[in-house]
Amino acid sequence: MEILMSIVAGILFMAATYLMLSKSLLRIIIGTGLLSHGAHLLILTMGGLKQGTVPLLSEKAASYVDPLPQALILTAIVISFGVTSFFLVLAYRSYQELGTDDMEQLRGNDQQ
Amino acid sequence: MNNFIILPVILPLITGILLVFFTKQIKVQKWISSLASLVTIVIAIALVQRVYENGIQTLELGSWKAPFGIVLVADMYSSLLVLTTNIIVFACLLFAFRSIELERERYFFYPGVMFLLTGVSGAFLTGDIFNLFVFFEVMLMASYFLIVHGNTKIQLRESIKYILVNVISSALFVISVAFLYAVTGTLNMADLSARVSEFGQSGILSVISILFLIVFGLKGAIFPLYFWLPGSYQAPPSAITALFGALLTKVGVYSITRIFTLIFVHDPTFTHGIIAWLSALTIIAGVIGAIAYSDIRKIIIYNIITAVGVILFGVASFNEAGIEGSVYYLIHDMLIKGTLFLIVGAIIVITGTSDLRKMGGLIKNHPSLGWMLFISAAALAGVPPLSGFVGKLKIIQGGFQNGEYVIAMVVLLSSLLVLYSVMKIFMNGFWREQVLSKEEEKGSTKGLLFPIAFLLSLSILYGFGIEMVSPYVSQAAETLLDPSIYIEAVLKE
């Protein structure tokens, strides 16, 4: 199961890298979304995917899944959510101000 | 009463939250933020003294025992950095009072600075690697806000790139933490260090250590990963650039130092060898940029990159002289980069341009600014009585002890080119014939000179009073060189 998940995360990283190397700003932001998905899946995988019940003590099971990676992912998700929303609004603002979403034209030079 | 350690983190946080409620009363904002900043300086001094007298201070948050809860750890290295950070924030605040426009001040500028301070102090004080990630994000989120604050075209354009690079490096950070957790099963730095030395640093741990080097190298702008820095740092106003230049990259440098002196210390020929060569290339890239440009901001920005290389070379030699030198040089560099960015900011206020070819003869009307630039240029290059000397001396000594003569010579030669690049500003901007007469100047330096003089005099004192600083620095170096001191303080074995 871990191998399958690693391959899936790898495909997500691949797609993210491809999208982030493209010209359009919106495709880049979609790439960052995929990148954070891949990272979060990877934390879950690396914590181990052993059989066990949900980490609730009321379940009274013999074994539970590792609760720590889940807390880490939850933290990472809200952080990347905040950053992504900031980034999207920034993209919107710069489209309004600069009139383009083409990264080639956003290159800039020393004369500003 | 060990709750003391958390004060440098929580005080700016509370101040930031408080300031959000008074956004339109700028007087109140200024008073609260400068008072809070002064109080945190006093607290940081007390923290340094406490660590000096009683050894490493730890605080287990929520009274959970060490590897299971989050621990804040104040050793001498982090407390010295917290103190320097607070001093720089105070000076930048004073500079911002005079130089930031009213429109910017009305929209959460001071809360932004306070949250940035929270993130930086937290990153210095934490003892947990995922908590370090969270404090990095606090710091970065505040820096995203400050870099785009004001919405000019160049800021919008450059902040897109800045945010993109940092989003990628944050994802890499999360991935590296995931790998490290899979191998060791812990997140506490002291526990990590203990377990890594138990397992021996196998191939997989060396791979993870290089991943961390890439992550922190992206934050701290080392050789192949510095490409984002020159563009981003020239976009925001000078007060903000000074904060960024003095603090943000140094957090990356601090993290590299911490990781490679505490956790991954068992295969130094591989990891520290790579760091040494990367630092040499970083220095070369930095000085090439610094002598190539005639834009005064770009010159100082490339000097940040050079300094990062010099500090990391000290860390890479991993002997007493090298580590002590890197601590000396890191503190010196934070102070002097703050000073230089503020001086450049004042020059831009006077001339209205950052192009060196369009200015000249400033010494006639601004002699004090000119001589302050002259002294800080000498200090930056490491002229003996001033602050940059001892650090560089020790770093080169450490390099020689390890037999890395080539890189040590690169460090020596880089000082010459650094001196040339900043003297270029002095000779072209302040000497030559006068371009602007008193009436043609674009703005006045009223109130701007005080924070510059404050930082510069601290840096001069640091240079002359090195005897007074040295017991503190050698205590910091002792902890960095011997991870068992740190582990015992945290895990209380």
Coordinates of C-alpha atoms in Angstrom, one line a residue:
Chain A
M1 CA 0.0 0.0 0.0
E2 CA 2.8 2.4 0.9
I3 CA 4.4 1.7 -2.5
L4 CA 1.2 2.6 -4.3
M5 CA 0.8 5.8 -2.3
S6 CA 4.4 6.8 -3.0
I7 CA 3.9 6.4 -6.7
V8 CA 0.7 8.5 -6.5
A9 CA 2.5 11.2 -4.6
G10 CA 5.3 11.0 -7.1
I11 CA 2.8 11.5 -10.0
L12 CA 1.4 14.5 -8.1
F13 CA 4.9 16.0 -7.7
M14 CA 5.5 15.4 -11.4
A15 CA 2.3 17.2 -12.5
A16 CA 3.0 20.0 -10.0
T17 CA 6.5 20.6 -11.4
Y18 CA 5.2 20.5 -14.9
L19 CA 2.5 23.0 -14.2
M20 CA 4.8 25.4 -12.2
L21 CA 7.2 25.6 -15.1
S22 CA 4.4 26.8 -17.5
K23 CA 3.8 30.4 -18.5
S24 CA 0.3 31.1 -17.2
L25 CA 0.1 32.3 -13.5
L26 CA -3.1 30.3 -12.9
R27 CA -1.5 27.1 -14.0
I28 CA 1.3 27.8 -11.6
I29 CA -1.1 28.2 -8.7
I30 CA -2.8 25.0 -9.6
G31 CA 0.6 23.4 -9.6
T32 CA 1.2 24.7 -6.0
G33 CA -2.1 23.1 -5.0
L34 CA -1.0 19.7 -6.4
L35 CA 2.4 20.1 -4.7
S36 CA 0.8 20.6 -1.3
H37 CA -1.6 17.6 -2.0
G38 CA 1.5 15.5 -2.8
A39 CA 3.3 16.6 0.3
H40 CA 0.3 15.9 2.6
L41 CA -0.2 12.4 1.1
L42 CA 3.4 11.8 1.6
I43 CA 3.3 12.6 5.4
L44 CA 0.4 10.2 5.7
T45 CA 2.3 7.5 3.9
M46 CA 5.5 8.1 5.7
G47 CA 3.7 7.8 9.1
G48 CA 2.9 4.2 8.1
L49 CA -0.3 2.8 6.7
K50 CA -0.7 -0.1 9.1
Q51 CA -4.2 -1.5 9.9
G52 CA -5.8 0.1 12.9
T53 CA -8.8 2.0 14.0
V54 CA -9.3 5.8 14.0
P55 CA -7.4 7.6 16.8
L56 CA -10.4 7.9 19.1
L57 CA -10.0 6.4 22.6
S58 CA -13.7 5.6 22.8
E59 CA -13.2 3.0 20.0
K60 CA -11.4 0.8 22.6
A61 CA -9.5 -1.0 19.8
A62 CA -6.3 -3.1 20.2
S63 CA -4.4 -0.8 17.8
Y64 CA -4.8 2.7 16.5
V65 CA -3.3 4.4 13.5
D66 CA -0.5 6.9 14.2
P67 CA -2.2 10.2 15.3
L68 CA 0.8 12.5 14.9
P69 CA 1.0 12.6 11.1
Q70 CA -2.7 13.4 11.0
A71 CA -2.1 16.4 13.3
L72 CA 0.9 17.5 11.2
I73 CA -1.2 17.3 8.0
L74 CA -4.0 19.3 9.5
T75 CA -1.6 22.0 10.4
A76 CA 0.0 21.9 7.0
I77 CA -3.3 22.0 5.2
V78 CA -4.5 25.2 6.9
I79 CA -1.2 26.9 6.4
S80 CA -1.2 26.0 2.7
F81 CA -4.8 27.1 2.5
G82 CA -4.0 30.5 3.9
V83 CA -1.0 30.9 1.5
T84 CA -3.0 29.8 -1.5
S85 CA -5.8 32.2 -0.9
F86 CA -3.3 35.0 -0.5
F87 CA -1.6 33.9 -3.7
L88 CA -4.9 33.8 -5.6
V89 CA -5.9 37.3 -4.5
L90 CA -2.4 38.5 -5.4
A91 CA -2.7 37.0 -8.8
Y92 CA -6.1 38.7 -9.2
R93 CA -4.7 42.1 -8.1
S94 CA -1.7 41.8 -10.4
Y95 CA -3.9 40.9 -13.3
Q96 CA -5.9 44.1 -12.6
E97 CA -2.8 46.3 -12.2
L98 CA -0.4 44.8 -14.7
G99 CA -3.0 43.5 -17.2
T100 CA -1.3 40.1 -17.9
D101 CA -1.0 36.7 -16.4
D102 CA 1.9 35.7 -18.7
M103 CA 5.0 35.1 -16.6
E104 CA 7.2 36.0 -19.6
Q105 CA 5.8 39.5 -19.5
L106 CA 6.2 39.8 -15.7
R107 CA 9.9 39.5 -16.1
G108 CA 10.8 43.1 -15.4
N109 CA 14.2 44.8 -15.7
D110 CA 16.3 47.3 -13.8
Q111 CA 14.4 50.3 -15.0
Q112 CA 11.3 48.9 -13.3
Chain B
M1 CA 9.5 30.8 36.4
N2 CA 10.9 29.3 33.2
N3 CA 8.0 30.8 31.3
F4 CA 10.4 33.6 30.7
I5 CA 11.6 32.0 27.5
I6 CA 8.3 32.4 25.7
L7 CA 8.1 36.1 26.3
P8 CA 10.1 37.2 23.2
V9 CA 7.6 35.2 21.1
I10 CA 4.4 36.0 22.8
L11 CA 4.9 39.7 23.5
P12 CA 5.2 40.7 19.8
L13 CA 2.3 38.4 19.0
I14 CA 0.0 40.1 21.6
T15 CA 1.2 43.5 20.4
G16 CA 0.4 42.6 16.8
I17 CA -3.1 41.5 17.8
L18 CA -3.6 44.6 19.8
L19 CA -2.5 46.8 17.0
V20 CA -5.0 45.4 14.6
F21 CA -7.7 47.2 16.6
F22 CA -6.1 50.7 16.2
T23 CA -5.3 50.7 12.5
K24 CA -6.4 54.3 11.9
Q25 CA -4.8 55.8 15.0
I26 CA -1.2 56.0 13.7
K27 CA 0.1 57.8 16.9
V28 CA -1.2 55.0 19.0
Q29 CA 0.3 52.4 16.7
K30 CA 3.7 54.1 16.8
W31 CA 3.7 54.3 20.6
I32 CA 2.6 50.8 21.2
S33 CA 4.9 49.2 18.7
S34 CA 8.0 51.0 19.8
L35 CA 7.3 50.5 23.5
A36 CA 6.7 46.8 22.9
S37 CA 9.9 46.6 20.9
L38 CA 11.9 48.3 23.7
V39 CA 10.4 45.9 26.3
T40 CA 11.4 42.9 24.2
I41 CA 14.9 44.2 23.9
V42 CA 15.1 44.3 27.7
I43 CA 13.6 40.8 28.0
A44 CA 16.1 39.5 25.4
I45 CA 19.0 41.0 27.3
A46 CA 17.7 39.3 30.5
L47 CA 17.4 36.1 28.6
V48 CA 21.0 36.2 27.4
Q49 CA 22.2 36.9 30.9
R50 CA 20.1 34.1 32.4
V51 CA 21.4 31.6 29.8
Y52 CA 24.9 32.8 30.5
E53 CA 24.5 32.2 34.3
N54 CA 22.4 29.0 34.4
G55 CA 23.1 27.2 31.1
I56 CA 20.5 26.2 28.5
Q57 CA 17.0 27.2 29.4
T58 CA 14.1 25.0 28.3
L59 CA 10.4 25.3 28.6
E60 CA 8.1 22.3 28.1
L61 CA 4.8 23.7 26.8
G62 CA 1.8 22.4 28.6
S63 CA 4.2 20.4 30.9
W64 CA 4.4 17.5 28.5
K65 CA 7.8 15.7 28.9
A66 CA 10.4 16.5 26.4
P67 CA 10.1 14.3 23.3
F68 CA 6.3 14.2 23.4
G69 CA 5.4 17.9 23.7
I70 CA 6.8 21.0 22.1
V71 CA 9.9 22.3 23.9
L72 CA 11.2 25.8 23.6
V73 CA 15.0 25.8 24.0
A74 CA 17.1 29.0 24.6
D75 CA 20.7 28.2 24.3
M76 CA 23.3 31.0 24.0
Y77 CA 23.2 31.0 20.2
S78 CA 19.5 31.5 19.9
S79 CA 19.3 34.0 22.7
L80 CA 22.0 36.2 21.1
L81 CA 20.2 36.0 17.8
V82 CA 16.9 36.9 19.5
L83 CA 18.5 40.0 21.1
T84 CA 20.1 41.1 17.8
T85 CA 16.7 40.6 16.0
N86 CA 14.9 42.8 18.5
I87 CA 17.5 45.5 18.2
I88 CA 17.2 45.6 14.5
V89 CA 13.4 45.6 14.6
F90 CA 13.5 48.6 16.9
A91 CA 15.8 50.5 14.6
C92 CA 13.7 49.6 11.5
L93 CA 10.6 50.7 13.3
L94 CA 12.2 54.1 14.1
F95 CA 13.2 54.4 10.5
A96 CA 9.7 53.4 9.3
F97 CA 8.1 56.1 11.5
R98 CA 9.7 58.7 9.3
S99 CA 9.9 57.0 5.9
I100 CA 6.7 54.9 5.4
E101 CA 3.9 56.9 3.8
L102 CA 0.7 57.5 5.7
E103 CA -1.3 55.3 3.3
R104 CA 0.8 52.3 4.0
E105 CA 0.8 53.0 7.8
R106 CA -3.0 52.9 7.9
Y107 CA -3.2 49.4 6.5
F108 CA -1.7 47.1 9.1
F109 CA 2.0 47.9 8.6
Y110 CA 3.0 47.8 12.3
P111 CA 1.0 44.6 13.0
G112 CA 2.8 43.0 10.0
V113 CA 6.2 43.9 11.5
M114 CA 5.2 42.5 14.9
F115 CA 4.0 39.2 13.4
L116 CA 7.3 39.0 11.4
L117 CA 9.2 39.5 14.7
T118 CA 7.0 36.7 16.3
G119 CA 7.9 34.3 13.5
V120 CA 11.7 35.1 13.6
S121 CA 12.0 34.8 17.4
G122 CA 9.9 31.7 17.4
A123 CA 12.1 30.1 14.8
F124 CA 15.2 30.9 16.8
L125 CA 13.8 29.5 20.1
T126 CA 11.9 26.4 19.1
G127 CA 13.3 22.9 19.8
D128 CA 10.9 21.0 17.6
I129 CA 11.4 20.6 13.9
F130 CA 7.7 20.8 12.8
N131 CA 7.2 23.8 15.1
L132 CA 10.2 25.3 13.3
F133 CA 8.2 24.9 10.1
V134 CA 5.2 26.6 11.6
F135 CA 7.3 29.6 12.8
F136 CA 8.8 29.7 9.3
E137 CA 5.3 30.0 7.9
V138 CA 4.4 32.7 10.4
M139 CA 7.5 34.7 9.4
L140 CA 6.9 34.1 5.7
M141 CA 3.3 35.0 5.8
A142 CA 4.1 38.3 7.4
S143 CA 6.9 38.8 4.9
Y144 CA 4.5 38.1 1.9
F145 CA 2.2 40.8 3.4
L146 CA 5.1 43.3 3.9
I147 CA 6.7 42.7 0.5
V148 CA 3.5 43.5 -1.4
H149 CA 2.3 46.1 1.0
G150 CA 1.5 49.3 -1.0
N151 CA 0.6 47.5 -4.2
T152 CA 3.0 49.2 -6.6
K153 CA 3.5 47.5 -9.9
I154 CA 7.0 46.3 -9.2
Q155 CA 6.0 45.0 -5.8
L156 CA 3.1 43.0 -7.3
R157 CA 5.4 41.5 -9.9
E158 CA 8.2 40.6 -7.6
S159 CA 6.1 39.2 -4.8
I160 CA 4.5 36.7 -7.1
K161 CA 8.0 35.2 -7.6
Y162 CA 8.9 35.5 -3.9
I163 CA 5.7 33.7 -2.8
L164 CA 6.1 31.0 -5.4
V165 CA 9.7 30.2 -4.4
N166 CA 8.7 30.1 -0.7
V167 CA 5.6 27.9 -1.4
I168 CA 7.8 25.4 -3.1
S169 CA 10.5 25.4 -0.4
S170 CA 7.8 25.1 2.3
A171 CA 6.4 22.0 0.5
L172 CA 9.9 20.6 0.4
F173 CA 10.3 21.3 4.1
V174 CA 7.1 19.3 4.8
I175 CA 8.4 16.5 2.6
S176 CA 11.8 16.4 4.4
V177 CA 10.1 16.4 7.8
A178 CA 7.9 13.4 6.6
F179 CA 11.0 11.5 5.5
L180 CA 12.8 12.2 8.7
Y181 CA 9.8 11.1 10.8
A182 CA 9.6 7.9 8.8
V183 CA 13.2 7.1 9.6
T184 CA 13.5 8.2 13.2
G185 CA 9.9 8.4 14.5
T186 CA 10.4 11.7 16.4
L187 CA 10.2 15.4 15.7
N188 CA 12.0 16.9 18.8
M189 CA 15.4 18.1 17.7
A190 CA 17.3 16.8 20.8
D191 CA 15.6 13.4 20.5
L192 CA 16.3 13.4 16.7
S193 CA 19.9 14.0 17.5
A194 CA 20.1 11.2 20.0
R195 CA 18.4 8.7 17.7
V196 CA 20.5 9.7 14.6
S197 CA 23.6 9.0 16.6
E198 CA 22.1 5.7 17.9
F199 CA 21.3 4.5 14.3
G200 CA 24.5 5.9 12.9
Q201 CA 24.1 8.3 10.0
S202 CA 23.2 5.9 7.3
G203 CA 22.8 6.8 3.6
I204 CA 19.2 7.7 3.9
L205 CA 19.9 10.2 6.7
S206 CA 22.6 11.8 4.6
V207 CA 20.0 12.2 1.8
I208 CA 17.5 13.8 4.2
S209 CA 20.2 16.1 5.5
I210 CA 20.9 17.3 1.9
L211 CA 17.1 17.8 1.5
F212 CA 17.2 20.0 4.5
L213 CA 20.2 21.9 3.1
I214 CA 18.2 22.6 0.0
V215 CA 15.1 23.8 2.0
F216 CA 17.1 26.1 4.2
G217 CA 19.3 27.1 1.4
L218 CA 16.3 28.3 -0.5
K219 CA 15.3 30.4 2.5
G220 CA 18.9 31.6 3.2
A221 CA 20.0 32.2 -0.4
I222 CA 23.0 29.9 -0.9
F223 CA 24.7 29.4 -4.2
P224 CA 22.4 27.7 -6.7
L225 CA 19.3 28.8 -4.8
Y226 CA 19.7 32.5 -4.4
F227 CA 18.2 33.6 -7.8
W228 CA 15.0 34.9 -6.2
L229 CA 16.6 37.2 -3.8
P230 CA 18.0 40.2 -5.8
G231 CA 14.7 40.8 -7.5
S232 CA 12.4 40.4 -4.5
Y233 CA 14.4 42.5 -2.1
Q234 CA 14.5 45.6 -4.2
A235 CA 10.7 45.9 -4.5
P236 CA 9.5 47.0 -1.0
P237 CA 10.3 50.3 0.7
S238 CA 13.7 50.6 2.4
A239 CA 12.6 50.0 6.0
I240 CA 11.1 46.7 5.0
T241 CA 14.1 45.7 2.9
A242 CA 16.3 46.4 5.9
L243 CA 14.1 44.0 8.0
F244 CA 14.2 41.3 5.4
G245 CA 17.9 41.7 4.6
A246 CA 18.9 41.6 8.2
L247 CA 16.6 38.9 9.5
L248 CA 15.0 36.5 6.9
T249 CA 18.0 35.0 5.3
K250 CA 19.7 34.7 8.7
V251 CA 16.9 32.4 9.9
G252 CA 17.8 30.1 7.0
V253 CA 21.5 30.3 8.1
Y254 CA 20.5 29.7 11.7
S255 CA 18.5 26.6 10.7
I256 CA 21.4 25.2 8.6
T257 CA 23.8 25.8 11.5
R258 CA 21.4 24.1 14.0
I259 CA 20.6 21.1 11.8
F260 CA 24.2 20.4 10.9
T261 CA 25.7 21.0 14.4
L262 CA 23.0 19.1 16.3
I263 CA 21.4 16.4 14.2
F264 CA 23.5 15.5 11.1
V265 CA 27.0 15.5 12.6
H266 CA 28.2 11.9 11.9
D267 CA 29.3 12.2 8.3
P268 CA 31.0 15.5 8.1
T269 CA 33.4 14.8 5.2
F270 CA 30.3 14.4 3.0
T271 CA 27.7 16.9 4.3
H272 CA 30.1 19.6 5.7
G273 CA 32.3 19.2 2.6
I274 CA 29.3 20.0 0.4
I275 CA 28.4 23.0 2.5
A276 CA 32.0 24.3 2.3
W277 CA 32.1 24.3 -1.4
L278 CA 28.6 25.7 -1.8
S279 CA 29.6 28.5 0.5
A280 CA 32.6 29.3 -1.6
L281 CA 30.4 29.4 -4.7
T282 CA 27.9 31.6 -2.8
I283 CA 30.7 34.1 -1.9
I284 CA 31.8 34.2 -5.5
A285 CA 28.3 34.7 -6.8
G286 CA 27.6 37.4 -4.2
V287 CA 30.7 39.5 -5.0
I288 CA 30.2 39.2 -8.8
G289 CA 26.7 40.7 -8.3
A290 CA 28.0 43.3 -5.9
I291 CA 30.6 44.7 -8.3
A292 CA 28.5 44.3 -11.4
Y293 CA 25.6 46.6 -10.5
S294 CA 25.5 50.4 -10.2
D295 CA 22.1 50.3 -8.4
I296 CA 22.9 51.0 -4.7
R297 CA 20.2 48.6 -3.5
K298 CA 21.4 45.7 -5.7
I299 CA 24.9 46.2 -4.4
I300 CA 23.9 45.7 -0.7
I301 CA 21.5 42.9 -1.7
Y302 CA 24.3 40.9 -3.3
N303 CA 26.5 41.6 -0.2
I304 CA 23.8 39.6 1.8
I305 CA 24.6 36.6 -0.4
T306 CA 28.3 37.0 0.2
A307 CA 27.9 37.2 3.9
V308 CA 25.7 34.0 4.0
G309 CA 28.5 32.2 2.2
V310 CA 31.1 33.4 4.7
I311 CA 29.0 32.4 7.7
L312 CA 28.3 29.0 6.3
F313 CA 32.0 28.4 5.6
G314 CA 32.6 28.9 9.3
V315 CA 29.9 26.4 10.1
A316 CA 31.2 23.9 7.6
S317 CA 34.7 23.8 9.1
F318 CA 33.0 22.6 12.3
N319 CA 35.9 23.3 14.7
E320 CA 36.1 25.7 17.5
A321 CA 37.5 28.7 15.6
G322 CA 35.1 28.2 12.6
I323 CA 32.0 27.9 14.7
E324 CA 32.9 30.9 17.0
G325 CA 33.8 32.9 13.9
S326 CA 30.4 32.2 12.3
V327 CA 28.6 33.3 15.5
Y328 CA 30.6 36.5 15.7
Y329 CA 30.1 37.1 12.0
L330 CA 26.3 36.4 12.0
I331 CA 25.6 38.9 14.7
H332 CA 27.9 41.5 13.1
D333 CA 26.3 40.9 9.7
M334 CA 22.7 41.3 11.0
L335 CA 23.7 44.7 12.6
I336 CA 25.7 46.0 9.6
K337 CA 23.2 44.9 6.9
G338 CA 20.5 46.7 8.9
T339 CA 22.7 49.8 9.0
L340 CA 23.6 49.6 5.3
F341 CA 20.0 49.2 4.1
L342 CA 18.9 52.1 6.2
I343 CA 21.7 54.3 4.8
V344 CA 20.8 53.3 1.3
G345 CA 17.2 54.1 2.2
A346 CA 18.2 57.6 3.4
I347 CA 20.2 58.1 0.2
I348 CA 17.2 57.2 -1.9
V349 CA 15.0 59.6 0.1
I350 CA 17.5 62.4 -0.6
T351 CA 18.1 61.7 -4.3
G352 CA 14.9 60.0 -5.3
T353 CA 16.8 57.4 -7.3
S354 CA 18.8 54.3 -6.6
D355 CA 21.0 54.7 -9.7
L356 CA 24.6 55.5 -8.7
R357 CA 25.2 57.3 -12.0
K358 CA 22.6 59.9 -11.3
M359 CA 24.0 61.1 -7.9
G360 CA 27.1 62.7 -6.6
G361 CA 28.5 65.2 -4.1
L362 CA 26.2 64.3 -1.3
I363 CA 29.0 64.8 1.2
K364 CA 28.5 68.6 0.9
N365 CA 25.1 68.6 2.4
H366 CA 25.1 65.3 4.3
P367 CA 28.5 64.8 5.8
S368 CA 27.3 62.6 8.8
L369 CA 25.5 60.2 6.5
G370 CA 28.5 60.0 4.3
W371 CA 30.9 59.2 7.1
M372 CA 28.5 56.7 8.6
L373 CA 28.5 54.9 5.2
F374 CA 32.3 55.0 5.1
I375 CA 32.6 53.4 8.6
S376 CA 30.0 50.8 7.9
A377 CA 31.7 49.9 4.6
A378 CA 35.0 49.4 6.5
A379 CA 33.2 47.3 9.1
L380 CA 31.5 45.2 6.4
A381 CA 34.8 44.4 4.8
G382 CA 36.4 43.6 8.2
V383 CA 38.9 46.4 8.8
P384 CA 40.5 45.5 12.2
P385 CA 39.1 47.7 15.0
L386 CA 35.6 47.3 13.6
S387 CA 33.0 44.6 14.0
G388 CA 33.5 42.4 11.0
F389 CA 37.2 41.6 11.8
V390 CA 37.1 39.0 14.5
G391 CA 34.5 36.9 12.9
K392 CA 36.2 36.7 9.5
L393 CA 39.6 36.1 11.2
K394 CA 38.3 33.1 13.1
I395 CA 36.4 31.8 10.1
I396 CA 39.6 31.9 8.0
Q397 CA 41.6 30.4 10.9
G398 CA 39.0 27.5 11.1
G399 CA 39.4 27.0 7.4
F400 CA 43.1 26.8 7.6
Q401 CA 43.0 24.3 10.5
N402 CA 40.9 22.0 8.2
G403 CA 43.3 22.5 5.3
E404 CA 40.7 24.2 3.1
Y405 CA 43.2 26.8 1.9
V406 CA 41.4 27.5 -1.4
I407 CA 38.1 28.5 0.2
A408 CA 39.8 30.4 3.0
M409 CA 41.6 32.4 0.3
V410 CA 38.2 33.0 -1.5
V411 CA 36.9 34.5 1.8
L412 CA 39.9 36.7 2.1
L413 CA 39.7 38.0 -1.5
S414 CA 36.0 38.5 -1.2
S415 CA 36.6 41.1 1.6
L416 CA 38.5 43.2 -0.9
L417 CA 35.7 43.1 -3.5
V418 CA 33.1 43.7 -0.8
L419 CA 35.0 46.8 0.2
Y420 CA 35.3 47.9 -3.4
S421 CA 31.6 47.5 -4.0
V422 CA 30.5 49.6 -1.0
M423 CA 33.3 52.2 -1.5
K424 CA 31.9 52.6 -5.0
I425 CA 28.7 53.9 -3.4
F426 CA 30.7 56.2 -1.2
M427 CA 33.1 57.6 -3.9
N428 CA 30.5 58.0 -6.6
G429 CA 27.6 59.0 -4.5
F430 CA 29.3 61.3 -1.9
W431 CA 32.3 62.6 -3.7
R432 CA 32.5 63.8 -7.4
E433 CA 30.8 67.1 -8.3
Q434 CA 27.5 67.9 -6.8
V435 CA 24.4 66.9 -8.7
L436 CA 21.6 68.1 -6.4
S437 CA 21.8 71.4 -4.6
K438 CA 20.1 71.8 -1.2
E439 CA 16.9 73.0 -2.7
E440 CA 16.6 70.3 -5.4
E441 CA 16.7 67.4 -2.9
K442 CA 13.6 65.1 -3.0
G443 CA 13.2 64.7 0.7
S444 CA 14.7 65.4 4.1
T445 CA 16.6 63.0 6.3
K446 CA 15.1 64.5 9.4
G447 CA 14.8 61.6 12.0
L448 CA 16.2 59.1 9.6
L449 CA 19.8 59.5 10.8
F450 CA 19.1 58.5 14.4
P451 CA 18.3 54.8 13.8
I452 CA 21.3 54.5 11.5
A453 CA 23.5 56.0 14.1
F454 CA 22.0 53.8 16.8
L455 CA 22.8 50.6 14.8
L456 CA 26.2 51.8 13.7
S457 CA 27.3 52.7 17.2
L458 CA 26.2 49.3 18.4
S459 CA 28.2 47.7 15.7
I460 CA 31.2 49.8 16.6
L461 CA 30.8 48.9 20.2
Y462 CA 30.6 45.3 19.2
G463 CA 33.8 45.6 17.4
F464 CA 35.7 47.4 20.1
G465 CA 34.1 45.5 23.0
I466 CA 34.8 42.1 21.6
E467 CA 36.4 41.1 24.9
M468 CA 33.1 41.6 26.6
V469 CA 31.2 39.6 24.0
S470 CA 33.6 36.7 23.7
P471 CA 32.5 34.7 26.8
Y472 CA 29.0 34.7 25.5
V473 CA 30.1 33.7 22.0
S474 CA 32.4 30.9 23.3
Q475 CA 29.5 29.5 25.4
A476 CA 27.4 29.5 22.2
A477 CA 30.1 27.8 20.3
E478 CA 30.6 25.2 23.0
T479 CA 27.0 24.2 22.8
L480 CA 27.1 24.1 19.0
L481 CA 30.2 21.9 19.0
D482 CA 28.9 19.4 21.5
P483 CA 25.4 18.2 20.9
S484 CA 25.3 16.2 24.1
I485 CA 25.0 19.5 26.1
Y486 CA 21.8 20.4 24.2
I487 CA 20.4 16.8 24.4
E488 CA 21.0 16.6 28.1
A489 CA 19.4 20.0 28.8
V490 CA 16.3 19.0 26.8
L491 CA 15.8 15.4 27.6
K492 CA 17.1 15.6 31.2
E493 CA 18.7 12.2 31.1

